[in-house]
PDB file of C-alpha atoms in Angstrom:
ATOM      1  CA  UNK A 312       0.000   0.000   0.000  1.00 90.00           C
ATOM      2  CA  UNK A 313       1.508   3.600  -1.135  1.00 93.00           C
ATOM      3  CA  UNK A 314      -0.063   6.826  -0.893  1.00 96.00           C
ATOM      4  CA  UNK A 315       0.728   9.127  -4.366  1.00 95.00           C
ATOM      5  CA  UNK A 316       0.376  12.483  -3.985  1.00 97.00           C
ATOM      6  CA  UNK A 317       0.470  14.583  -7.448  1.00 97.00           C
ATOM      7  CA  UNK A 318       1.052  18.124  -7.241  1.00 97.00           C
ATOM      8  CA  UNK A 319      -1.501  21.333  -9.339  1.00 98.00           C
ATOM      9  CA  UNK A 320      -1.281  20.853 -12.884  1.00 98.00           C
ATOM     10  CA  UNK A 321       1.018  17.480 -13.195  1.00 97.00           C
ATOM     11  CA  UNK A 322       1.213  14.523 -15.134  1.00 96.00           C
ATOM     12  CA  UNK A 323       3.020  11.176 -14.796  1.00 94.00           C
ATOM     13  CA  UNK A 324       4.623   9.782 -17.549  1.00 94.00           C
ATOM     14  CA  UNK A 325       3.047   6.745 -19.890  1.00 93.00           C
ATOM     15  CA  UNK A 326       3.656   4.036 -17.968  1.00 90.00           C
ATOM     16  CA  UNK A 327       2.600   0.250 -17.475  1.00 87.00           C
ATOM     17  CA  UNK A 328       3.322  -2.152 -15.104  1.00 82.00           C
ATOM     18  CA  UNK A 329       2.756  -5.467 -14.170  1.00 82.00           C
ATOM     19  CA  UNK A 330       0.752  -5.423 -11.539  1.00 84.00           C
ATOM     20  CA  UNK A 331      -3.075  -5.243 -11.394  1.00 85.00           C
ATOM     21  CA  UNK A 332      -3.537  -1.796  -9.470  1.00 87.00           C
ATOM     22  CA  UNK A 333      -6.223  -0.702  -6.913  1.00 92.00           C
ATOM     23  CA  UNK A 334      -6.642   3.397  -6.224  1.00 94.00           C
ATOM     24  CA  UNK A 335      -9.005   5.050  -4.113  1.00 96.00           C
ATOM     25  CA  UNK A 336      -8.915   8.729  -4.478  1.00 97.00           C
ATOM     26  CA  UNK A 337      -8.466  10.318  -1.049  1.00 98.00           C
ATOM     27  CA  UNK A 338      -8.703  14.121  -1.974  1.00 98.00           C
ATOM     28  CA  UNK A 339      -8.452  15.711  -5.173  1.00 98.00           C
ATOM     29  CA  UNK A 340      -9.284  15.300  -8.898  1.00 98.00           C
ATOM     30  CA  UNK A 341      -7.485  12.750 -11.240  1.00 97.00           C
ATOM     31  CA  UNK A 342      -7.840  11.945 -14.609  1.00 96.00           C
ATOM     32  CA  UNK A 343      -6.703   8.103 -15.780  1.00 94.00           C
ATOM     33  CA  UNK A 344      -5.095   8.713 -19.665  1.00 94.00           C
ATOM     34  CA  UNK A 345      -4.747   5.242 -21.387  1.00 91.00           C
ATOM     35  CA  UNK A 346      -2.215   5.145 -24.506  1.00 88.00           C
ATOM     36  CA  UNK A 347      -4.905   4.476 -26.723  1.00 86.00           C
ATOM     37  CA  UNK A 348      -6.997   7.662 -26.128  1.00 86.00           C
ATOM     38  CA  UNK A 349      -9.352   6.565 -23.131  1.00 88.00           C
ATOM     39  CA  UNK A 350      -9.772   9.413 -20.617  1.00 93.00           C
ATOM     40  CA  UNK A 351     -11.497   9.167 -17.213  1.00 93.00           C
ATOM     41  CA  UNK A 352     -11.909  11.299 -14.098  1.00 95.00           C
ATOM     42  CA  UNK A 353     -11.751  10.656 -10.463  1.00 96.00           C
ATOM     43  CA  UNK A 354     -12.795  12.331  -7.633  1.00 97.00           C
ATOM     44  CA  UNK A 355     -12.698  11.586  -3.706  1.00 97.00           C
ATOM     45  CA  UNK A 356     -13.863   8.130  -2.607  1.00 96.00           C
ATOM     46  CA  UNK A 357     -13.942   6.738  -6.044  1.00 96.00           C
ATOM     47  CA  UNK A 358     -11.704   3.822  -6.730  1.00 94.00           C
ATOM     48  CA  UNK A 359     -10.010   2.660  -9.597  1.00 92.00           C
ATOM     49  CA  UNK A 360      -8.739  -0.960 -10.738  1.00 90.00           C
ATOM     50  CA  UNK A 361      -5.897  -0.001 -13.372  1.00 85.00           C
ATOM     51  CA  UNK A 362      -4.709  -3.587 -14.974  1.00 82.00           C
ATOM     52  CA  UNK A 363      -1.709  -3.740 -17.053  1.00 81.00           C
ATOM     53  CA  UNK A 364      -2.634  -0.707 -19.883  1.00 85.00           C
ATOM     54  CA  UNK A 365      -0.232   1.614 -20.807  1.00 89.00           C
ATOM     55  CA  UNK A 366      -1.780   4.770 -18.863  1.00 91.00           C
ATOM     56  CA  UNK A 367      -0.711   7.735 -16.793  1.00 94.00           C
ATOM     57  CA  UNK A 368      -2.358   9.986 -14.101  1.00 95.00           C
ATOM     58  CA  UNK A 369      -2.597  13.751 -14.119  1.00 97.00           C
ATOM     59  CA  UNK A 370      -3.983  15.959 -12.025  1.00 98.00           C
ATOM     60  CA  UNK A 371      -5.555  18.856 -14.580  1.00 96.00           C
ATOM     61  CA  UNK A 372      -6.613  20.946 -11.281  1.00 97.00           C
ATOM     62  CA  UNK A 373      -5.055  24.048  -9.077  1.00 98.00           C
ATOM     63  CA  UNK A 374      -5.306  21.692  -6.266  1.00 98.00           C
ATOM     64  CA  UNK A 375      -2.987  18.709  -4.572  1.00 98.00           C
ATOM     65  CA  UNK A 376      -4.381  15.082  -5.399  1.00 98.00           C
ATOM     66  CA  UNK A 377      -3.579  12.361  -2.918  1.00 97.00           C
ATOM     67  CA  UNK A 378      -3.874   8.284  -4.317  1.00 97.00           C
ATOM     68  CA  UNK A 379      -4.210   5.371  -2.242  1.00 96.00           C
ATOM     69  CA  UNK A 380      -2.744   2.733  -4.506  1.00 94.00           C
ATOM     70  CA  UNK A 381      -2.589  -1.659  -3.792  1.00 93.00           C
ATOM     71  CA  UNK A 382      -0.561  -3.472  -6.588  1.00 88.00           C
ATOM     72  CA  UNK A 383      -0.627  -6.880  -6.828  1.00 87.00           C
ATOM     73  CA  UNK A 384       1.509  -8.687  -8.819  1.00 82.00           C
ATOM     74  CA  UNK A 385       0.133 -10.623 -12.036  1.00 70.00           C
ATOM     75  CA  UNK A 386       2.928 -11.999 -14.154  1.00 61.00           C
ATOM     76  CA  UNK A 387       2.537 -15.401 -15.422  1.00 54.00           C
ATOM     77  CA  UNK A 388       4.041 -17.095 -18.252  1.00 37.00           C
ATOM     78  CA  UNK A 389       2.720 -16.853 -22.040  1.00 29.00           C
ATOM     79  CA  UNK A 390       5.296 -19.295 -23.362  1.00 30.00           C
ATOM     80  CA  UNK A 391       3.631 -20.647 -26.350  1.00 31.00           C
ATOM     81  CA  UNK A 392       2.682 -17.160 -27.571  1.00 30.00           C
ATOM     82  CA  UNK A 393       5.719 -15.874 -27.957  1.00 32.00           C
ATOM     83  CA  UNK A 394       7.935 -17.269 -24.976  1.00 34.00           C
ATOM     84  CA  UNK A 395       8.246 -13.802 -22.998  1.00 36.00           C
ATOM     85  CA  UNK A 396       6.612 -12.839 -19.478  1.00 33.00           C
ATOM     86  CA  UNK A 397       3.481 -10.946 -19.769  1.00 36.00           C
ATOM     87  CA  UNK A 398       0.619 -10.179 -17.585  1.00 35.00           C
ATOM     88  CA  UNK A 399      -2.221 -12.036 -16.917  1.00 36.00           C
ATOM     89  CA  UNK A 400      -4.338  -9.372 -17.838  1.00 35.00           C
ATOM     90  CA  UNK A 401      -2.270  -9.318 -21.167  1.00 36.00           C
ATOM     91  CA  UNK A 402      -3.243 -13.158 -21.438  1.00 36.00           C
ATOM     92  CA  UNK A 403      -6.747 -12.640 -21.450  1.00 35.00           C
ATOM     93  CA  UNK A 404      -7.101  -9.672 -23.833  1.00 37.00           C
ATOM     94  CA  UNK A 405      -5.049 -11.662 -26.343  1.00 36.00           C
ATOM     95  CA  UNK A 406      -6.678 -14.544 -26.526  1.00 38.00           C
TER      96      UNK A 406
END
């Protein structure tokens, strides 16, 4: 468990990871970019389950934004797809 805090006006960098992620929003307004052009807002209390897309956050407001994140890890092995570790989120979408 981490808390994320993400100062006025910022923005993470694209990013993935291989975790499945849980966020709760504890004060403040986010906005969850995915790579391929999805764009959703957060505000307090609302949770998030971010698993294995290319995203980043950014906080688009004057104000400080504080994120409660769990990651748990998901890696499994594809093998006879193409013999590399991916997610098992990554599993399921390609299938």
């Amino acid at each position: 468990m981490v808390f994320t805090d993400y100062a006025p006006n910022s923005a993470s960098p694209f990013h993935q990871t291989a975790s499945v992620d849980y966020a709760v929003v504890v004060y403040g307004r986010i906005i969850l970019e995915l790579e391929e052009g999805g764009v959703l807002e957060f505000g307090p209390g609302e949770a998030i389950v971010q698993a294995g897309a290319k995203h980043r956050w950014r906080n688009g407001t004057g104000e400080w934004t504080r994120l409660l994140f769990v990651m748990v890890g998901a890696f499994g092995n594809v093998g006879s797809i193409c013999g590399e570790r991916k997610t098992y989120v990554e599993q399921s979408v390609n299938k």
